[in-house]
XYZ file of C-alpha atoms in Angstrom:
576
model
C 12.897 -28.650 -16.248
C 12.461 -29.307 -12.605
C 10.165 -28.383 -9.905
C 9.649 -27.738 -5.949
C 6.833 -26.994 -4.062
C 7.519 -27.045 -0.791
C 4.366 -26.065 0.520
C 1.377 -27.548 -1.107
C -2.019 -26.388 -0.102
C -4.110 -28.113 2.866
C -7.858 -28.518 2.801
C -10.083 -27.355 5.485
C -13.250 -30.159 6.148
C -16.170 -28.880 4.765
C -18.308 -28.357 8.083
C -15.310 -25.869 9.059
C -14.062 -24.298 6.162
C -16.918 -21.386 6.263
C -19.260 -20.128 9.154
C -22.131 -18.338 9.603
C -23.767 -19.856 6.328
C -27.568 -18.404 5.989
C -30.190 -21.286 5.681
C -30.534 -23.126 2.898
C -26.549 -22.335 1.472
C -24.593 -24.969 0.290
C -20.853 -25.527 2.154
C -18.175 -24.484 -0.160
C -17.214 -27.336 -2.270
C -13.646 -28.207 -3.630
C -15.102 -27.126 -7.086
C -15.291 -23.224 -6.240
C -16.376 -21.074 -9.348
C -15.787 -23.973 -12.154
C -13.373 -26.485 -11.381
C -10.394 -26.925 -9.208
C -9.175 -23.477 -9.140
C -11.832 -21.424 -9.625
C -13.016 -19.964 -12.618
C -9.854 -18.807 -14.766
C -7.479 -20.693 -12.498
C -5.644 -21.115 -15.462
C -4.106 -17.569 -16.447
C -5.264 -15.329 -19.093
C -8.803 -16.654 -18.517
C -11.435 -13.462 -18.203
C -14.435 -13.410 -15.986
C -17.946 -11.150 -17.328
C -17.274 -7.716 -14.633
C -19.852 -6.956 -12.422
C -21.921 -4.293 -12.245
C -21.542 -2.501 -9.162
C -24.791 -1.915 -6.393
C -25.518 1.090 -4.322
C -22.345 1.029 -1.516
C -23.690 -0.192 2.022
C -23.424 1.298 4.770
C -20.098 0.985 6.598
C -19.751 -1.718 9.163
C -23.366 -3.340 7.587
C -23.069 -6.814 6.752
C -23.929 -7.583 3.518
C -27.159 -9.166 2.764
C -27.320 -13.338 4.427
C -28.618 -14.184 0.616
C -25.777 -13.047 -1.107
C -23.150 -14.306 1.890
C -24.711 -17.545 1.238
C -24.005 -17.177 -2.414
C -20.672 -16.191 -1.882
C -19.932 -19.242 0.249
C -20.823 -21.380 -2.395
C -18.144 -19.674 -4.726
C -15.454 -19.952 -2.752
C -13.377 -22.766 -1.516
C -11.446 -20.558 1.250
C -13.455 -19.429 4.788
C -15.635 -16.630 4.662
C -16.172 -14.546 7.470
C -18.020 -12.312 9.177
C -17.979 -9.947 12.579
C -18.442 -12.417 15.411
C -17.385 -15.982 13.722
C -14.863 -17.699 15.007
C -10.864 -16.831 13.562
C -12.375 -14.138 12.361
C -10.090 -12.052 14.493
C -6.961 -14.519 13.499
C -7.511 -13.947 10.233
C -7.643 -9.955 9.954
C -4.696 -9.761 12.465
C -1.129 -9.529 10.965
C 2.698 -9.022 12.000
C 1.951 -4.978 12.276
C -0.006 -4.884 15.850
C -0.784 -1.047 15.823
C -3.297 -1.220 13.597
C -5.837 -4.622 12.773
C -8.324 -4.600 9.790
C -12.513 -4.225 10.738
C -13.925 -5.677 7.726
C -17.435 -6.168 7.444
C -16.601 -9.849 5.183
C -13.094 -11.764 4.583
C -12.620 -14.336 2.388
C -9.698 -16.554 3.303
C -8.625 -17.204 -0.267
C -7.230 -20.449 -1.607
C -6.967 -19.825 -5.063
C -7.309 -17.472 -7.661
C -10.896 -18.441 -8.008
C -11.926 -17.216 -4.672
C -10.103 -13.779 -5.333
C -12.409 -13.204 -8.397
C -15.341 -14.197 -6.306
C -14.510 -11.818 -3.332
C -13.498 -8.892 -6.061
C -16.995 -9.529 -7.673
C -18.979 -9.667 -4.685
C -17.556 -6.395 -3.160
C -18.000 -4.666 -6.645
C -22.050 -5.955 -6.742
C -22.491 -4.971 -2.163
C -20.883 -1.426 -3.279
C -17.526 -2.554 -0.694
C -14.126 -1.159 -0.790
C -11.179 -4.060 -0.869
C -8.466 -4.616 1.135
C -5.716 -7.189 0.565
C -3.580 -9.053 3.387
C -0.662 -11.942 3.306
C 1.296 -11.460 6.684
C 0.539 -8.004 7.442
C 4.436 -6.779 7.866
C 3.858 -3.483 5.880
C 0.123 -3.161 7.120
C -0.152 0.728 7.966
C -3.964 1.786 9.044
C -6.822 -0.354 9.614
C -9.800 -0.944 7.300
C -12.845 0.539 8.753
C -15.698 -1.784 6.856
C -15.861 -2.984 3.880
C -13.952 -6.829 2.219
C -10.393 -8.551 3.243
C -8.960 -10.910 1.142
C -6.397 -12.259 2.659
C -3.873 -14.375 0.789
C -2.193 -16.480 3.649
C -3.358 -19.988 2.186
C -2.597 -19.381 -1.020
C 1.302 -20.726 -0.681
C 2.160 -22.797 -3.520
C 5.849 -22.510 -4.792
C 7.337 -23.486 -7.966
C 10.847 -23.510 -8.907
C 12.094 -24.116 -12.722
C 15.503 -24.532 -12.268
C 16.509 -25.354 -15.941
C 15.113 -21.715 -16.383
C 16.070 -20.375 -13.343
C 12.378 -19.261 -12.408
C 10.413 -19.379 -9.492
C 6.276 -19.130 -9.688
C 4.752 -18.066 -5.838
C 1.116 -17.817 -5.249
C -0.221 -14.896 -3.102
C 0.689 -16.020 0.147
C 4.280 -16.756 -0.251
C 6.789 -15.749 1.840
C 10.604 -15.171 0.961
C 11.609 -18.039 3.056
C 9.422 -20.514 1.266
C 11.476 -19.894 -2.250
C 14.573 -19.445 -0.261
C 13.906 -23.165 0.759
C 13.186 -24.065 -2.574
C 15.524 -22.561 -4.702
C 18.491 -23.314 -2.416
C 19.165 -27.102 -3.477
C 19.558 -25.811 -7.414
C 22.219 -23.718 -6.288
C 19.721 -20.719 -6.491
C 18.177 -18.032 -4.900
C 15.818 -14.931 -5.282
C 16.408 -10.954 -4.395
C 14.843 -11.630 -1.400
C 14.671 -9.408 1.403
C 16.202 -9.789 5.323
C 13.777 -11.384 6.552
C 12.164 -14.162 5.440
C 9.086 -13.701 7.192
C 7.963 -10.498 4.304
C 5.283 -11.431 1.964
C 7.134 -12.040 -1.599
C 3.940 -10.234 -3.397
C 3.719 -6.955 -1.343
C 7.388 -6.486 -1.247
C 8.297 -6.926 -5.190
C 5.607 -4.476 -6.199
C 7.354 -1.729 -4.101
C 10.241 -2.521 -5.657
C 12.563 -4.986 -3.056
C 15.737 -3.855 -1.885
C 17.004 -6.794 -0.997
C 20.197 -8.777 0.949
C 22.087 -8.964 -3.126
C 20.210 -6.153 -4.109
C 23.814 -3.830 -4.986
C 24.868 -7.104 -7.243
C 21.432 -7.811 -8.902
C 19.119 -4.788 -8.908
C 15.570 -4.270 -7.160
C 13.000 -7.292 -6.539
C 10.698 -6.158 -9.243
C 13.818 -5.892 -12.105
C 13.238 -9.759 -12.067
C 9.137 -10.216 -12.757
C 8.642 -12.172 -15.742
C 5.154 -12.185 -14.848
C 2.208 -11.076 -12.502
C -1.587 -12.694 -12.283
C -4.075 -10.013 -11.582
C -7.478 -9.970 -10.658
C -8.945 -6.651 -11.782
C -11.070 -4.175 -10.063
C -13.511 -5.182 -12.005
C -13.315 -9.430 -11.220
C -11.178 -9.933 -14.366
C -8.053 -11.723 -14.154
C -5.133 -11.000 -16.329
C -1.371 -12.852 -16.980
C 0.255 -9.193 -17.371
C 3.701 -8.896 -19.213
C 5.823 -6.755 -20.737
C 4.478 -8.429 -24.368
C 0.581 -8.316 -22.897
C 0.851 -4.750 -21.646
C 3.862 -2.973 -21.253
C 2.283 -0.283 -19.698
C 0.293 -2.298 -17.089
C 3.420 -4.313 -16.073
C 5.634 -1.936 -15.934
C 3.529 -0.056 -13.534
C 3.239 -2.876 -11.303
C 6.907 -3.160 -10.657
C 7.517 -0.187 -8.157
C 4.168 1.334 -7.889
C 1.294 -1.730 -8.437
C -0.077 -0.983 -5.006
C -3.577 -0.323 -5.571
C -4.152 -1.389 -9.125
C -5.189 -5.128 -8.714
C -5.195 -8.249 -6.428
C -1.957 -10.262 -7.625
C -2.681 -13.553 -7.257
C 0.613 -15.612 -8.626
C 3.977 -13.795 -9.579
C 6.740 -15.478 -11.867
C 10.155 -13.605 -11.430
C 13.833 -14.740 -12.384
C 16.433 -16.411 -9.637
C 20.342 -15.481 -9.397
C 22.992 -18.208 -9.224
C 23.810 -17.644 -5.630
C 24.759 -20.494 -3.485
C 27.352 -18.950 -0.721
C 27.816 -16.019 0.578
C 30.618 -14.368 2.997
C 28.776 -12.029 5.368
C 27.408 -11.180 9.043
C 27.794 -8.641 11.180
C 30.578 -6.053 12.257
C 29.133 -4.503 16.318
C 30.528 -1.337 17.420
C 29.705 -0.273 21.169
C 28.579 3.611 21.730
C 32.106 4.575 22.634
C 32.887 3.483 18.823
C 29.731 4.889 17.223
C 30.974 8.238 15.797
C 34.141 6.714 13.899
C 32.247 3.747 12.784
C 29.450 5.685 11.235
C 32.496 7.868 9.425
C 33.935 4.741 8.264
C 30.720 3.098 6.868
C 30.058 6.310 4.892
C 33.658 6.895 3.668
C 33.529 3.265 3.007
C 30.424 2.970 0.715
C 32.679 4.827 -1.769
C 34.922 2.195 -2.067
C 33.230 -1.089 -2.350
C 32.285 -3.279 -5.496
C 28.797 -3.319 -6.653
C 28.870 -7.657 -5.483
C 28.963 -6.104 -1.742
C 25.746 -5.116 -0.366
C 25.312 -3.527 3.075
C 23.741 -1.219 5.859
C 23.978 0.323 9.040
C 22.277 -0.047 12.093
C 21.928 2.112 15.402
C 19.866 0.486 17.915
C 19.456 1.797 21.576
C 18.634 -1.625 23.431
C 16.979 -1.259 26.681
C 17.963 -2.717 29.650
C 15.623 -6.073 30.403
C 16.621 -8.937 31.868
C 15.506 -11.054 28.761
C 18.255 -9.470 26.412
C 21.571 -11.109 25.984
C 24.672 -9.840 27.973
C 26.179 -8.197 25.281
C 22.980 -6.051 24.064
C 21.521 -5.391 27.362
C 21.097 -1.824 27.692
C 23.742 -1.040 24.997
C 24.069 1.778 22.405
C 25.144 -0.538 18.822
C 26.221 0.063 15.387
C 25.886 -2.950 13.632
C 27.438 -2.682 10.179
C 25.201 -5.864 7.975
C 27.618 -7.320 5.076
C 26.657 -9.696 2.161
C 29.410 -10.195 -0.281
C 28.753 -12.656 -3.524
C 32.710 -12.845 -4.052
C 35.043 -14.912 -2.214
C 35.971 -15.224 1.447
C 39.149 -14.174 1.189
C 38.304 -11.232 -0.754
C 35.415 -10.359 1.561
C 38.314 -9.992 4.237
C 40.198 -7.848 2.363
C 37.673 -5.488 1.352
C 35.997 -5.228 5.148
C 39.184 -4.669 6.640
C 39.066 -0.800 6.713
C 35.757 -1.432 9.024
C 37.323 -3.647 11.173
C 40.560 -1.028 11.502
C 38.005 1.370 13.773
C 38.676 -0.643 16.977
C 37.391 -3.278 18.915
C 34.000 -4.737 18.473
C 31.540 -6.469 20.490
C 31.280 -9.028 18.169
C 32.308 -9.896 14.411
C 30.072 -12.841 13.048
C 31.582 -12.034 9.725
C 31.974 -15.699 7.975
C 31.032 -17.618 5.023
C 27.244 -19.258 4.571
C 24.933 -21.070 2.418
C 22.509 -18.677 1.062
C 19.937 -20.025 2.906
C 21.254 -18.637 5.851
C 21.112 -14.760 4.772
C 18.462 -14.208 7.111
C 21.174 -14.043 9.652
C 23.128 -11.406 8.995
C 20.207 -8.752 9.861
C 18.348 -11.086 12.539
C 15.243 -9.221 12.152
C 12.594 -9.869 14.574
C 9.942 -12.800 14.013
C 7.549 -11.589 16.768
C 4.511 -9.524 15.867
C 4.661 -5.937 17.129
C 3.482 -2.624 16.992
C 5.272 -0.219 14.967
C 5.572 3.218 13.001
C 7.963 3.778 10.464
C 9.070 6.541 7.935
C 12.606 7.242 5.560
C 13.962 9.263 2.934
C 16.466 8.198 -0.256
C 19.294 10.343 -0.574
C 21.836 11.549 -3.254
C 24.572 11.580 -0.511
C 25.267 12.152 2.637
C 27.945 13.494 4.993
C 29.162 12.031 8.231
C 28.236 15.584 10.664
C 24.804 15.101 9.053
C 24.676 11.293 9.701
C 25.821 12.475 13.466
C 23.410 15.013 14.097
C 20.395 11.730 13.557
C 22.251 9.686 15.336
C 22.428 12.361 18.156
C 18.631 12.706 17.719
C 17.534 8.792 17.403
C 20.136 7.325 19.970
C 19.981 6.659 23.780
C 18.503 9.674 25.026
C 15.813 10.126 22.254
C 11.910 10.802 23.457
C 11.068 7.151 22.008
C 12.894 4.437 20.772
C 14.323 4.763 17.274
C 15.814 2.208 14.878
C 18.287 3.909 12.597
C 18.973 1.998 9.390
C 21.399 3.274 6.388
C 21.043 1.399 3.292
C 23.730 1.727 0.601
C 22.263 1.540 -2.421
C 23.331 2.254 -6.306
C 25.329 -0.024 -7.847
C 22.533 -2.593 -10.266
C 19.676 -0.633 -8.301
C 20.746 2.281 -10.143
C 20.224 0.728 -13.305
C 16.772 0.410 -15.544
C 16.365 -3.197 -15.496
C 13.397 -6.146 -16.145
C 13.083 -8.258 -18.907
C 14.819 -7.225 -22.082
C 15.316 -3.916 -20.894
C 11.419 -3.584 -19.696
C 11.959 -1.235 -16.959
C 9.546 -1.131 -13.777
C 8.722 2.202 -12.297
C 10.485 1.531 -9.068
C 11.750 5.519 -8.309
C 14.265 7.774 -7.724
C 16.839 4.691 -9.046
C 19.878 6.943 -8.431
C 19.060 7.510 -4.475
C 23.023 6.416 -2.876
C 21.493 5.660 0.285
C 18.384 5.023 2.263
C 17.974 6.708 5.380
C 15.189 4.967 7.707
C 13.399 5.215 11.120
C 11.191 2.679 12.660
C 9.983 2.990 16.524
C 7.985 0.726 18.638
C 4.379 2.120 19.424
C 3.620 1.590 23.075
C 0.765 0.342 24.044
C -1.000 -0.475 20.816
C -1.584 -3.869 20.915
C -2.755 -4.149 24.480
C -6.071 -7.559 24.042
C -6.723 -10.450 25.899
C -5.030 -12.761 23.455
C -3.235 -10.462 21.405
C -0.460 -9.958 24.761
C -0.692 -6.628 26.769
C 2.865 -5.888 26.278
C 4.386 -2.638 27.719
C 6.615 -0.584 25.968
C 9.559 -2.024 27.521
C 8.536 -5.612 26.142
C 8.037 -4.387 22.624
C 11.483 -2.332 22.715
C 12.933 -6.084 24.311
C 11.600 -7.914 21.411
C 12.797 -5.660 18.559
C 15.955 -7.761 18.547
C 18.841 -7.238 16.484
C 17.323 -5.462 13.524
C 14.491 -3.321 11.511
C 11.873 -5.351 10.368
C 12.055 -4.967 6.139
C 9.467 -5.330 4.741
C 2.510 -13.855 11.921
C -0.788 -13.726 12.207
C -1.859 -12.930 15.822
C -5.043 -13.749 17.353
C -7.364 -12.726 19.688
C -9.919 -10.011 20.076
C -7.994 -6.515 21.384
C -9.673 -4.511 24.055
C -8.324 -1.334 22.638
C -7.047 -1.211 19.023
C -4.778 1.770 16.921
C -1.812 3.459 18.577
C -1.943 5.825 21.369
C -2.682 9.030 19.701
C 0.438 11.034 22.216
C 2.521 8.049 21.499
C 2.239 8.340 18.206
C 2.912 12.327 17.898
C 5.725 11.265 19.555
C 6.756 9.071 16.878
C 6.309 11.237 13.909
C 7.745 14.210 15.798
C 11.052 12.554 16.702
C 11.257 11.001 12.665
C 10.338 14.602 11.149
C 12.925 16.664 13.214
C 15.872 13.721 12.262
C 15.027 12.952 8.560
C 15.189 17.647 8.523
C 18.826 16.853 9.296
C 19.390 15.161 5.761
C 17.106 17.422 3.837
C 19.979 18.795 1.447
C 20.489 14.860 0.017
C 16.865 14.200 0.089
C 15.144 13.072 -3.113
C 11.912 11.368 -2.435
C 10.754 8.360 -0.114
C 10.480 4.260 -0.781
C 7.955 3.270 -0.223
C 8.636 -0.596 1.061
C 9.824 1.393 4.281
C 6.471 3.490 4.890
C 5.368 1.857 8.048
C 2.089 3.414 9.905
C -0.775 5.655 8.567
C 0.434 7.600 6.260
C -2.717 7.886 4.407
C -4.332 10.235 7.375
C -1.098 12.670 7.743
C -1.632 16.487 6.644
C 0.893 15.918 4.101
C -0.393 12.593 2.725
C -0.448 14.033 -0.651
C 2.936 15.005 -0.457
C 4.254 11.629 1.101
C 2.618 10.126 -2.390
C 4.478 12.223 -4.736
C 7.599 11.485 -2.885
C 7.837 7.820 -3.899
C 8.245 8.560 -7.645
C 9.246 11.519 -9.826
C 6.494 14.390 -10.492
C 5.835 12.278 -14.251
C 5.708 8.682 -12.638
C 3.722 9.903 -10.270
C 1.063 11.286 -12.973
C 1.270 8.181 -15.338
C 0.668 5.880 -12.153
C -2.215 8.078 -11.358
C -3.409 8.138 -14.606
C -3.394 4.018 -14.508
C -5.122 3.753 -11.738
C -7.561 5.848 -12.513
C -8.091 3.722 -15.988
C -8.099 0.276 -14.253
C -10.040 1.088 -11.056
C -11.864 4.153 -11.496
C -14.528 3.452 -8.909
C -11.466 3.028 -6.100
C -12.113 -0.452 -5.466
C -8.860 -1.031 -4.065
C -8.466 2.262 -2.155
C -6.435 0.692 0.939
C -2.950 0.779 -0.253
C -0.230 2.749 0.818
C -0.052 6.789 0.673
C 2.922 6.249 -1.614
C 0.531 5.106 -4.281
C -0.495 7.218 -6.748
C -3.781 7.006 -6.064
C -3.433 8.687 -2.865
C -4.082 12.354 -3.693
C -7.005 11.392 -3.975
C -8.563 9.994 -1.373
C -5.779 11.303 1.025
C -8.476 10.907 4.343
C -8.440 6.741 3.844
C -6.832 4.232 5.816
C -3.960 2.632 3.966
C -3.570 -0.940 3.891
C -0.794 -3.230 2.202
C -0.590 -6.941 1.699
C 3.018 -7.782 2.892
């Protein structure tokens, strides 16, 4: 057995670790809640639940006694309205929207998530959860943020070919790690995406065709409870429980550590195939004609991005209508040639990057961006599709569209179509037999105007959208104005309704990994729910929910969860 933390944990000194202490409280001491980690910071340890107080009053801070006793607790920051990095810390990659909570707790360990869970329960506050904030879609309005972001120890077993990542984790962290065993997880495109946030949706990922969904791999999640227990769920400990967590766990706990399986993936051949405008109608007819073709060890998408024209671009994308066709291919090079030729037969491109790479480079091929922004995104899965259809959103997304929109096909199927996990325990990731994902993300204007933050125009954000759609950085600052601009947004929404219409004879249901924005406030936020899983998952996930947080602790997760019909008027909030 071997190991390979790449990232172990740094200590804050003790006069800065916390702030605004009441008088009399002792700083947070490296011994938290009962030793180095906390109390039950090793797993399967359970914690006596607390018995929930009257709620407070929204945007009240909670009593200075029982901050004070919470800062003894804890080992992370806690913060409140007004303290310094408080701002920092509830900021994340998504800028059109920033949590308001009334306390965070800047976790370090599993300890301090139990603390936080049991101190919200007993002040009567609502929980939130935060890592890097990529799928963050409408502010918390009060209550508690835990946010993950120190908690970012990885493990890799390679005799087992396991990785173990803490809360915080991002996909480029096991990336790194894995990579010298020869290695590597179903990680997504960019390696920027929370590993945590991203798996329990499910994870449709760069090898994703070849190896199934993110979640297929879990061999195990840590979960602190709504009501401050914490659990080592799996599919022996509670079937039910972990097999709801994998696709549709939004909502039902604070995951604090996952353990989940690696492939052994060293190389790859793959990049990018760039059509200009005059070549977008025959490429798109290719791609789709092609799909039908290829062997499940070739995973790809499609790309339509409208690039504006700003000095700060490259030559070649400046104010350019693009198809980029994104290949990864587990087989060999010469093979990957062969089967990519029919692509390559529509005509000149602007450029063809496709070569062979070390896994660890995969983040290249879709170059998402690494810049915060503001954004708004929706999608739909689909049992087919034809190439007028495909056309017709192209025609309504492309250069002269209202608003900018980022077009992205996904070809899915191949393992994703199949019920996988450990020994056969399937998650509840849905509609498994969608053949493609069809999705739409657009820059929101004016959204994250602040003194700190940047007051970028539109033009800047549509600049710095780069070369692809952000999958799946903490900013800083406090924003003058915060939440999109209400027109721009109609826009938005508008221009994604009338082009996902086009496809509505494929269209099964949603994902909901690729539900940017707040979906939680829409008129049909109900129906956005029940779109992410099949009218029975949808009930059994509700049903869980309601059995392991029936008070709606953790009500600020995304409308796709099942908890969302009902309390369809909250802000949604995801740790990614």
């Amino acid at each position: 057995m071997e190991s390979n933390d790449r990232t172990p944990r740094t200590r804050q000194s003790r006069h800065t670790r916390h702030t605004r202490q009441a008088p009399g409280a002792r700083p947070g001491g490296p011994g938290g809640l009962g030793g180095p980690d906390g109390p039950g910071g090793r797993t399967g340890v359970t914690t006596a639940p607390a018995t929930p107080a009257t709620p407070t009053t929204p945007n009240t801070p909670p009593p200075p006694a029982a901050l004070a006793a919470l800062v003894r607790q804890t080992r992370g920051p806690v913060l409140v309205p007004g303290d310094a990095g408080y701002d920092a810390e509830r900021s994340g990659f998504q800028r059109a929207y920033r949590h308001r909570p009334d306390v965070i707790v800047g976790a370090e360990c599993a300890g301090d998530v139990v603390a936080a869970v049991r101190f919200a329960r007993v002040q009567g506050l609502p929980v939130a959860v935060q890592a890097t904030g990529h799928g963050l879609s409408a502010a918390t309005d009060g209550g508690l943020l835990i946010s993950t972001r120190r908690m970012s120890g990885v493990r890799v077993d390679a005799a087992a070919r396991t990785a173990r990542a803490e809360a915080g984790v991002v996909w480029g962290q096991v990336v790194e790690a894995a990579a010298p065993y020869g290695l590597a997880p179903l990680n997504g495109s960019s390696p920027g995406v929370g590993v945590i946030s991203y798996t329990l949706g499910g994870g449709v990922g760069v090898l994703a065709r070849t190896y199934g969904f993110a979640a297929d791999q879990v061999r195990s999640v840590d979960l602190v409870t709504a009501d401050a227990r914490q659990l080592h769920v799996t599919a022996d400990s509670d079937p039910e429980l972990f097999r709801a967590l994998l696709g549709g766990g939004h909502g039902l706990g604070v995951v604090t550590a996952m353990e989940f399986g690696l492939v052994p993936v060293a190389r790859l051949y793959g990049g990018q195939l760039v059509f200009g405008g005059e070549r977008i109608d025959e490429a798109l007819a290719a791609y789709l004609r092609w799909t039908g073709t290829v062997p499940d060890e070739l995973t790809s998408s499609l790309a339509l991005i409208a690039y504006p024209d700003l000095p700060q671009l490259p030559e070649p994308l400046r104010g350019r209508y693009l198809a980029q066709i994104r290949i990864a291919y587990t087989g060999s090079a010469e093979e990957g040639e062969r089967l990519v030729a029919p692509l390559r037969a529509v005509g000149p491109r602007v450029s063809d990057e496709l070569r062979e790479m070390p896994y660890a480079d995969s983040h290249t091929i879709h170059r998402d961006p690494s810049d915060p922004h503001a954004y708004d995104g929706d999608n739909a899965l689909l049992s087919g599709l034809d190439a007028a259809a495909l056309l017709r959103v192209a025609a309504l997304t492309g250069p002269d569209a209202p608003t900018m929109c980022v077009l992205q096909l996904n070809h899915l199927g191949g393992a994703m179509a199949k019920r996988g996990g450990p020994e056969g325990a399937a998650g509840s990731v849905g509609h498994r037999d969608a053949r493609f994902a069809l999705r739409l993300l657009s820059p929101l204007p004016g959204a994250e105007a602040g003194e700190d933050l940047g007051a970028e125009t539109g033009d800047d954000l549509g600049a710095r959208m780069g070369d692809g759609l952000d999958t799946d950085g903490p900013g800083s600052g406090e924003a003058s104005a915060e939440g999109p601009d209400a027109a721009a947004l109609a826009t938005v929404r508008a221009l994604h309704a009338e082009a996902l219409a086009a496809v509505a004879p494929w269209r099964i249901g949603r994902s909901v990994n690729f539900l940017f924005g707040s979906h939680g406030e829409r008129p049909d936020a109900a129906e956005v729910a029940r779109s992410v899983h099949d009218a029975d998952e949808h009930r059994r996930l509700a049903g869980l929910k309601a059995h392991h947080d029936p008070e709606n602790v953790f009500r600020f997760h995304p409308s796709g969860a099942a908890a969302a019909d009902r309390t369809p008027a909250v802000g949604t909030a995801v740790h990614g």
